[in-house]
């Protein structure tokens, strides 16, 4: 089990208030708003923390640069992937990788 899987298991055992606190803290640290791929549409919709919530809801469609690998949440949560706003959450990308046997890192 890697860091991300252990943290997910730990979070499942936390009371909902603690889960929410951790998510809010990650949301506050998310560096998406400073990313070249981030759009004004995403800003107006207050979208971010795509690693957790998954793809942007019709606001981001073009991959430029991704700041995820340098974001503190990436290291803290043991994430492996990037471009979550277009490619889907960490869980989704891990699942796809399991299905197709590919690694998009
Ligand atoms: S890893 Fe990416 S999507 Fe997740 S909080 Fe950081 S910048 Fe946002
Ligand atoms: S998920 Fe990555 S590419 Fe998308 S806005 Fe956040 S930092 Fe940029």
PDB file of C-alpha atoms and ligand atoms in Angstrom:
ATOM      1  CA  UNK A   1       0.000   0.000   0.000  1.00  0.00           C
ATOM      2  CA  UNK A   2       1.478   3.391  -0.927  1.00  0.00           C
ATOM      3  CA  UNK A   3       1.104   6.752   0.861  1.00  0.00           C
ATOM      4  CA  UNK A   4      -2.060   7.766  -1.046  1.00  0.00           C
ATOM      5  CA  UNK A   5      -3.806   4.453  -0.359  1.00  0.00           C
ATOM      6  CA  UNK A   6      -2.902   4.613   3.348  1.00  0.00           C
ATOM      7  CA  UNK A   7      -4.192   8.195   3.604  1.00  0.00           C
ATOM      8  CA  UNK A   8      -7.454   7.264   1.863  1.00  0.00           C
ATOM      9  CA  UNK A   9      -7.946   4.449   4.354  1.00  0.00           C
ATOM     10  CA  UNK A  10      -7.169   6.784   7.251  1.00  0.00           C
ATOM     11  CA  UNK A  11      -9.619   9.388   5.929  1.00  0.00           C
ATOM     12  CA  UNK A  12     -12.392   6.782   5.651  1.00  0.00           C
ATOM     13  CA  UNK A  13     -12.013   6.143   9.382  1.00  0.00           C
ATOM     14  CA  UNK A  14     -12.136   9.869  10.302  1.00  0.00           C
ATOM     15  CA  UNK A  15     -15.354  11.517  11.499  1.00  0.00           C
ATOM     16  CA  UNK A  16     -16.999  13.616   8.711  1.00  0.00           C
ATOM     17  CA  UNK A  17     -15.976  16.940  10.332  1.00  0.00           C
ATOM     18  CA  UNK A  18     -12.324  15.926  10.271  1.00  0.00           C
ATOM     19  CA  UNK A  19     -12.592  14.749   6.667  1.00  0.00           C
ATOM     20  CA  UNK A  20     -14.104  18.096   5.754  1.00  0.00           C
ATOM     21  CA  UNK A  21     -11.366  19.986   7.593  1.00  0.00           C
ATOM     22  CA  UNK A  22      -8.659  18.105   5.724  1.00  0.00           C
ATOM     23  CA  UNK A  23     -10.368  18.683   2.367  1.00  0.00           C
ATOM     24  CA  UNK A  24     -10.767  22.394   3.131  1.00  0.00           C
ATOM     25  CA  UNK A  25      -7.098  22.674   4.079  1.00  0.00           C
ATOM     26  CA  UNK A  26      -6.082  20.974   0.808  1.00  0.00           C
ATOM     27  CA  UNK A  27      -8.429  23.239  -1.139  1.00  0.00           C
ATOM     28  CA  UNK A  28      -6.811  26.302   0.426  1.00  0.00           C
ATOM     29  CA  UNK A  29      -3.321  25.057  -0.514  1.00  0.00           C
ATOM     30  CA  UNK A  30      -4.297  24.096  -4.108  1.00  0.00           C
ATOM     31  CA  UNK A  31      -2.154  25.938  -6.659  1.00  0.00           C
ATOM     32  CA  UNK A  32      -4.548  25.470  -9.616  1.00  0.00           C
ATOM     33  CA  UNK A  33      -5.623  29.158  -9.723  1.00  0.00           C
ATOM     34  CA  UNK A  34      -2.039  30.125 -10.660  1.00  0.00           C
ATOM     35  CA  UNK A  35      -1.719  27.494 -13.407  1.00  0.00           C
ATOM     36  CA  UNK A  36      -1.595  28.410 -17.141  1.00  0.00           C
ATOM     37  CA  UNK A  37      -4.197  25.697 -17.852  1.00  0.00           C
ATOM     38  CA  UNK A  38      -6.669  27.214 -15.359  1.00  0.00           C
ATOM     39  CA  UNK A  39      -9.349  29.409 -16.994  1.00  0.00           C
ATOM     40  CA  UNK A  40     -11.524  32.344 -15.976  1.00  0.00           C
ATOM     41  CA  UNK A  41     -14.524  30.026 -16.343  1.00  0.00           C
ATOM     42  CA  UNK A  42     -13.022  27.727 -13.692  1.00  0.00           C
ATOM     43  CA  UNK A  43     -12.275  30.746 -11.515  1.00  0.00           C
ATOM     44  CA  UNK A  44     -15.850  32.038 -11.758  1.00  0.00           C
ATOM     45  CA  UNK A  45     -17.171  28.579 -10.883  1.00  0.00           C
ATOM     46  CA  UNK A  46     -14.712  28.449  -7.939  1.00  0.00           C
ATOM     47  CA  UNK A  47     -13.323  25.149  -9.223  1.00  0.00           C
ATOM     48  CA  UNK A  48     -10.083  23.681  -7.834  1.00  0.00           C
ATOM     49  CA  UNK A  49      -8.756  20.588  -5.996  1.00  0.00           C
ATOM     50  CA  UNK A  50      -9.372  18.540  -9.149  1.00  0.00           C
ATOM     51  CA  UNK A  51      -7.123  15.755  -7.799  1.00  0.00           C
ATOM     52  CA  UNK A  52      -9.954  15.064  -5.385  1.00  0.00           C
ATOM     53  CA  UNK A  53     -13.102  16.198  -7.209  1.00  0.00           C
ATOM     54  CA  UNK A  54     -12.139  15.096 -10.731  1.00  0.00           C
ATOM     55  CA  UNK A  55     -12.446  16.821 -14.121  1.00  0.00           C
ATOM     56  CA  UNK A  56     -13.494  20.436 -14.465  1.00  0.00           C
ATOM     57  CA  UNK A  57     -17.178  20.827 -15.299  1.00  0.00           C
ATOM     58  CA  UNK A  58     -16.828  22.128 -18.884  1.00  0.00           C
ATOM     59  CA  UNK A  59     -14.433  24.968 -17.979  1.00  0.00           C
ATOM     60  CA  UNK A  60     -11.038  23.491 -18.924  1.00  0.00           C
ATOM     61  CA  UNK A  61     -10.355  21.579 -22.122  1.00  0.00           C
ATOM     62  CA  UNK A  62      -6.816  22.492 -23.208  1.00  0.00           C
ATOM     63  CA  UNK A  63      -3.714  21.105 -21.484  1.00  0.00           C
ATOM     64  CA  UNK A  64      -0.906  23.663 -21.172  1.00  0.00           C
ATOM     65  CA  UNK A  65       1.346  23.320 -18.133  1.00  0.00           C
ATOM     66  CA  UNK A  66       0.306  21.550 -14.919  1.00  0.00           C
ATOM     67  CA  UNK A  67       1.486  22.854 -11.538  1.00  0.00           C
ATOM     68  CA  UNK A  68       0.293  19.767  -9.653  1.00  0.00           C
ATOM     69  CA  UNK A  69       3.752  18.150  -9.329  1.00  0.00           C
ATOM     70  CA  UNK A  70       4.984  21.226  -7.403  1.00  0.00           C
ATOM     71  CA  UNK A  71       1.837  21.691  -5.284  1.00  0.00           C
ATOM     72  CA  UNK A  72       2.193  20.935  -1.553  1.00  0.00           C
ATOM     73  CA  UNK A  73      -0.966  18.781  -1.671  1.00  0.00           C
ATOM     74  CA  UNK A  74       0.667  16.507  -4.267  1.00  0.00           C
ATOM     75  CA  UNK A  75       3.477  15.601  -1.868  1.00  0.00           C
ATOM     76  CA  UNK A  76       1.271  15.585   1.229  1.00  0.00           C
ATOM     77  CA  UNK A  77      -1.296  13.180  -0.262  1.00  0.00           C
ATOM     78  CA  UNK A  78       1.205  10.950  -2.079  1.00  0.00           C
ATOM     79  CA  UNK A  79      -0.271  11.687  -5.522  1.00  0.00           C
ATOM     80  CA  UNK A  80       1.266  10.168  -8.688  1.00  0.00           C
ATOM     81  CA  UNK A  81      -0.611  11.833 -11.552  1.00  0.00           C
ATOM     82  CA  UNK A  82      -1.339  15.329 -12.889  1.00  0.00           C
ATOM     83  CA  UNK A  83      -3.678  17.285 -15.212  1.00  0.00           C
ATOM     84  CA  UNK A  84      -6.539  16.263 -12.931  1.00  0.00           C
ATOM     85  CA  UNK A  85      -8.788  19.041 -14.321  1.00  0.00           C
ATOM     86  CA  UNK A  86      -8.845  17.269 -17.707  1.00  0.00           C
ATOM     87  CA  UNK A  87      -7.803  13.661 -17.022  1.00  0.00           C
ATOM     88  CA  UNK A  88      -9.780  13.026 -13.836  1.00  0.00           C
ATOM     89  CA  UNK A  89      -9.049  12.601 -10.123  1.00  0.00           C
ATOM     90  CA  UNK A  90      -6.129  10.636  -8.671  1.00  0.00           C
ATOM     91  CA  UNK A  91      -8.489   7.740  -7.956  1.00  0.00           C
ATOM     92  CA  UNK A  92      -9.862   7.788 -11.518  1.00  0.00           C
ATOM     93  CA  UNK A  93      -6.423   7.904 -13.145  1.00  0.00           C
ATOM     94  CA  UNK A  94      -5.201   5.072 -10.927  1.00  0.00           C
ATOM     95  CA  UNK A  95      -8.260   3.021 -11.850  1.00  0.00           C
ATOM     96  CA  UNK A  96      -7.746   3.630 -15.571  1.00  0.00           C
ATOM     97  CA  UNK A  97      -4.104   2.708 -15.244  1.00  0.00           C
ATOM     98  CA  UNK A  98      -5.146  -0.591 -13.617  1.00  0.00           C
ATOM     99  CA  UNK A  99      -7.630  -1.291 -16.414  1.00  0.00           C
ATOM    100  CA  UNK A 100      -5.405  -0.493 -19.348  1.00  0.00           C
ATOM    101  CA  UNK A 101      -2.033  -1.205 -17.826  1.00  0.00           C
ATOM    102  CA  UNK A 102      -0.735   2.210 -18.784  1.00  0.00           C
ATOM    103  CA  UNK A 103       1.104   4.782 -16.750  1.00  0.00           C
ATOM    104  CA  UNK A 104       0.519   8.426 -17.659  1.00  0.00           C
ATOM    105  CA  UNK A 105       2.925  10.111 -15.286  1.00  0.00           C
TER     106      UNK A 105
HETATM  107  S1  LIG B   1      -2.348  18.511  -6.810  1.00  0.00           S
HETATM  108 FE1  LIG B   1      -3.174  19.847  -8.418  1.00  0.00          FE
HETATM  109  S2  LIG B   1      -5.393  19.680  -8.277  1.00  0.00           S
HETATM  110 FE2  LIG B   1      -4.521  18.852  -6.400  1.00  0.00          FE
HETATM  111  S3  LIG B   1      -4.541  20.529  -4.966  1.00  0.00           S
HETATM  112 FE3  LIG B   1      -2.550  20.561  -5.963  1.00  0.00          FE
HETATM  113  S4  LIG B   1      -2.712  21.911  -7.734  1.00  0.00           S
HETATM  114 FE4  LIG B   1      -4.797  21.434  -7.027  1.00  0.00          FE
HETATM  115  S1  LIG B   2      -5.055  20.199 -12.315  1.00  0.00           S
HETATM  116 FE1  LIG B   2      -2.989  20.729 -12.999  1.00  0.00          FE
HETATM  117  S2  LIG B   2      -3.336  21.433 -15.124  1.00  0.00           S
HETATM  118 FE2  LIG B   2      -5.302  21.511 -14.096  1.00  0.00          FE
HETATM  119  S3  LIG B   2      -5.470  23.607 -13.336  1.00  0.00           S
HETATM  120 FE3  LIG B   2      -4.671  22.327 -11.675  1.00  0.00          FE
HETATM  121  S4  LIG B   2      -2.468  22.581 -11.814  1.00  0.00           S
HETATM  122 FE4  LIG B   2      -3.316  23.230 -13.764  1.00  0.00          FE
END
